[in-house]
Short mmCIF file of C-alpha atoms in Angstrom, two decimals:
data_model
loop_
_atom_site.label_atom_id
_atom_site.label_comp_id
_atom_site.label_asym_id
_atom_site.label_seq_id
_atom_site.Cartn_x
_atom_site.Cartn_y
_atom_site.Cartn_z
CA UNK A 1 7.23 21.24 98.11
CA UNK A 2 4.26 19.63 97.18
CA UNK A 3 2.36 16.68 96.60
CA UNK A 4 0.57 15.75 93.24
CA UNK A 5 -1.66 13.43 92.29
CA UNK A 6 -2.73 12.42 88.91
CA UNK A 7 -2.94 9.44 86.39
CA UNK A 8 0.07 6.99 86.02
CA UNK A 9 2.30 7.86 82.94
CA UNK A 10 1.55 6.13 79.63
CA UNK A 11 4.19 6.45 76.93
CA UNK A 12 3.04 9.47 74.72
CA UNK A 13 1.60 9.17 71.52
CA UNK A 14 3.80 12.76 70.00
CA UNK A 15 5.38 15.58 71.16
CA UNK A 16 4.31 19.38 70.80
CA UNK A 17 5.89 22.90 71.12
CA UNK A 18 2.98 24.54 73.37
CA UNK A 19 2.66 27.06 75.85
CA UNK A 20 1.17 25.08 78.52
CA UNK A 21 -2.79 25.37 77.64
CA UNK A 22 -4.45 22.25 76.62
CA UNK A 23 -6.43 23.75 73.62
CA UNK A 24 -3.16 24.93 72.09
CA UNK A 25 -1.27 21.35 72.82
CA UNK A 26 -4.25 19.89 71.37
CA UNK A 27 -4.04 21.94 68.19
CA UNK A 28 0.18 22.11 67.66
CA UNK A 29 1.58 19.98 64.99
CA UNK A 30 3.51 16.80 66.36
CA UNK A 31 6.69 15.57 66.42
CA UNK A 32 7.79 11.86 66.40
CA UNK A 33 10.70 12.91 69.22
CA UNK A 34 10.96 15.00 72.27
CA UNK A 35 14.72 16.02 70.61
CA UNK A 36 12.62 17.60 67.47
CA UNK A 37 10.05 19.14 69.55
CA UNK A 38 12.78 20.79 71.95
CA UNK A 39 15.00 21.82 68.70
CA UNK A 40 11.68 23.77 67.45
CA UNK A 41 10.90 25.32 70.52
CA UNK A 42 14.58 26.77 70.83
CA UNK A 43 14.07 27.93 67.21
CA UNK A 44 10.83 29.68 68.01
CA UNK A 45 12.24 31.33 71.34
CA UNK A 46 15.21 32.64 69.63
CA UNK A 47 13.55 34.48 66.86
CA UNK A 48 13.77 37.97 66.53
CA UNK A 49 10.88 39.75 67.20
CA UNK A 50 7.59 39.36 69.01
CA UNK A 51 6.05 35.65 67.97
CA UNK A 52 2.36 35.46 68.17
CA UNK A 53 -0.18 33.40 70.88
CA UNK A 54 -0.31 29.61 69.89
CA UNK A 55 -3.85 28.69 68.52
CA UNK A 56 -6.28 27.43 70.87
CA UNK A 57 -3.99 29.93 74.04
CA UNK A 58 -6.33 30.58 76.72
CA UNK A 59 -3.99 33.85 77.64
CA UNK A 60 -3.16 35.08 74.07
CA UNK A 61 -2.32 38.71 75.41
CA UNK A 62 0.55 37.21 77.62
CA UNK A 63 1.61 34.14 75.83
CA UNK A 64 4.01 35.75 73.69
CA UNK A 65 6.03 37.14 76.16
CA UNK A 66 6.61 33.78 77.58
CA UNK A 67 9.04 30.79 76.36
CA UNK A 68 7.68 27.90 74.28
CA UNK A 69 8.71 24.41 75.53
CA UNK A 70 8.80 20.83 74.28
CA UNK A 71 5.91 18.74 75.94
CA UNK A 72 4.52 15.14 75.80
CA UNK A 73 1.03 14.11 74.40
CA UNK A 74 -0.79 11.79 76.75
CA UNK A 75 -2.64 9.45 74.44
CA UNK A 76 -5.84 10.57 77.15
CA UNK A 77 -5.51 14.38 76.02
CA UNK A 78 -5.49 16.35 78.97
CA UNK A 79 -4.81 14.47 82.41
CA UNK A 80 -6.20 16.16 85.32
CA UNK A 81 -4.26 16.45 88.56
CA UNK A 82 -4.59 17.56 92.03
CA UNK A 83 -1.84 19.15 93.46
CA UNK A 84 -1.15 19.95 97.33
CA UNK A 85 1.46 21.97 99.46
CA UNK A 86 2.98 19.43 101.76
CA UNK A 87 1.16 21.06 105.14
CA UNK A 88 -1.99 20.10 103.37
CA UNK A 89 -0.86 17.23 101.59
CA UNK A 90 -0.18 15.50 105.33
CA UNK A 91 -3.76 15.52 106.33
CA UNK A 92 -5.13 14.47 102.93
CA UNK A 93 -2.63 11.48 102.76
CA UNK A 94 -3.65 10.00 106.30
CA UNK A 95 -7.42 10.83 105.73
CA UNK A 96 -6.76 8.24 102.44
CA UNK A 97 -5.01 6.07 104.92
CA UNK A 98 -1.82 6.14 102.65
CA UNK A 99 2.06 6.49 104.07
CA UNK A 100 3.23 9.93 104.51
CA UNK A 101 6.88 8.59 104.22
CA UNK A 102 8.63 12.04 106.09
CA UNK A 103 6.83 14.83 108.18
CA UNK A 104 8.70 14.05 111.18
CA UNK A 105 7.78 14.89 114.95
CA UNK A 106 7.50 18.75 113.96
CA UNK A 107 4.82 18.27 111.08
CA UNK A 108 1.74 18.73 113.46
CA UNK A 109 3.25 22.18 114.85
CA UNK A 110 1.63 23.58 111.51
CA UNK A 111 -1.28 22.92 113.09
CA UNK A 112 -2.31 25.23 116.26
CA UNK A 113 0.33 25.94 118.45
CA UNK A 114 2.41 27.56 115.95
CA UNK A 115 5.43 28.89 116.51
CA UNK A 116 7.02 26.43 118.54
CA UNK A 117 9.15 28.24 121.39
CA UNK A 118 12.62 26.50 121.87
CA UNK A 119 14.68 26.67 124.96
CA UNK A 120 16.87 29.56 123.86
CA UNK A 121 13.96 32.02 123.48
CA UNK A 122 13.89 31.76 119.51
CA UNK A 123 11.12 31.27 117.36
CA UNK A 124 11.19 28.09 115.18
CA UNK A 125 8.44 27.87 112.03
CA UNK A 126 8.79 24.13 111.37
CA UNK A 127 8.87 23.44 107.46
CA UNK A 128 6.49 19.95 106.47
CA UNK A 129 8.55 17.29 104.59
CA UNK A 130 6.58 14.55 102.85
CA UNK A 131 8.36 12.27 100.96
CA UNK A 132 5.12 10.71 99.50
CA UNK A 133 4.42 8.42 96.58
CA UNK A 134 3.05 5.33 95.31
CA UNK A 135 -0.04 4.20 92.75
CA UNK A 136 -3.13 2.54 93.33
CA UNK A 137 -5.74 0.91 90.99
CA UNK A 138 -8.25 3.49 90.48
CA UNK A 139 -11.18 1.28 91.90
CA UNK A 140 -9.05 1.47 95.19
CA UNK A 141 -8.34 4.69 95.19
CA UNK A 142 -11.94 5.70 94.46
CA UNK A 143 -12.80 3.43 97.48
CA UNK A 144 -10.13 5.17 100.07
CA UNK A 145 -11.46 8.60 98.63
CA UNK A 146 -15.50 7.44 99.53
CA UNK A 147 -14.24 6.45 102.92
CA UNK A 148 -12.33 8.94 103.95
CA UNK A 149 -15.08 11.67 102.87
CA UNK A 150 -17.36 9.60 105.16
CA UNK A 151 -15.07 9.52 107.98
CA UNK A 152 -13.46 12.99 107.74
CA UNK A 153 -15.13 15.67 110.00
CA UNK A 154 -15.55 18.88 108.87
CA UNK A 155 -12.09 20.63 108.48
CA UNK A 156 -12.36 23.66 110.63
CA UNK A 157 -9.10 25.60 108.76
CA UNK A 158 -6.21 26.71 110.28
CA UNK A 159 -5.35 30.59 110.42
CA UNK A 160 -2.16 31.84 108.46
CA UNK A 161 0.52 32.90 110.92
CA UNK A 162 2.70 35.81 110.37
CA UNK A 163 6.05 35.79 112.67
CA UNK A 164 8.06 38.87 111.87
CA UNK A 165 8.09 38.78 107.56
CA UNK A 166 7.83 34.88 107.48
CA UNK A 167 4.06 34.25 106.40
CA UNK A 168 3.15 30.31 107.08
CA UNK A 169 -0.09 30.09 104.86
CA UNK A 170 -3.23 28.59 106.68
CA UNK A 171 -5.90 26.35 105.36
CA UNK A 172 -9.60 27.62 104.70
CA UNK A 173 -12.46 25.71 106.42
CA UNK A 174 -13.80 23.14 104.68
CA UNK A 175 -10.54 22.59 102.82
CA UNK A 176 -9.92 18.39 103.40
CA UNK A 177 -13.64 17.96 102.06
CA UNK A 178 -12.90 19.98 98.99
CA UNK A 179 -9.68 18.27 98.07
CA UNK A 180 -10.82 14.62 98.81
CA UNK A 181 -13.44 15.51 96.32
CA UNK A 182 -11.25 16.69 93.84
CA UNK A 183 -9.66 13.36 94.14
CA UNK A 184 -12.79 11.37 93.91
CA UNK A 185 -13.30 12.95 90.64
CA UNK A 186 -9.55 12.42 89.88
CA UNK A 187 -9.93 8.46 90.82
CA UNK A 188 -12.84 8.66 88.34
CA UNK A 189 -11.41 9.76 85.15
CA UNK A 190 -8.42 7.72 85.76
CA UNK A 191 -11.19 4.56 86.19
CA UNK A 192 -12.97 5.79 82.82
CA UNK A 193 -9.10 5.59 81.39
CA UNK A 194 -8.23 2.58 82.65
CA UNK A 195 -5.45 4.13 84.30
CA UNK A 196 -4.03 4.11 87.98
CA UNK A 197 -3.93 6.93 90.03
CA UNK A 198 -0.68 7.81 90.96
CA UNK A 199 1.14 10.67 93.25
CA UNK A 200 4.62 12.04 93.73
#
């Protein structure tokens, strides 16, 4: 589970059959409706034999091994996004002063102190649930990112934790500052394209 920050949606300018690579989407023929693109993708995926890599695919050696899919074409081309795991999103949202909408009392247990012991002696590894979503004008989001970068102490990181066969991934030192810089870049892109910043 994760939280994704990106530009607020705009109506698509067309639809393509693609593999997920930006250059392949840019070169792909346009369809007027999603249904037409989906039908074309289904035909391509059902065709016998091995298909060729799509023109512009960044991974031409493996492209033919995966199915194609219908996708929207954004009016601004490739839209940046920043994806965070729920555990990492919690700290970033708090640094930005945005509501987390979830988490619960056990959310902080993913920081030092894990695993949490309970009275009967069993071990509990909590799962962070973040139900965060929203939208802000890009200048407002930029201001929050700059403020968060100015106020955030150096992130010391959190080590991985393994309990039996369960691994809870940690966080590298400086993670918070790197992600805030990524979000600053996203907000700057949104501001340049006249779009709000959205997260969900």
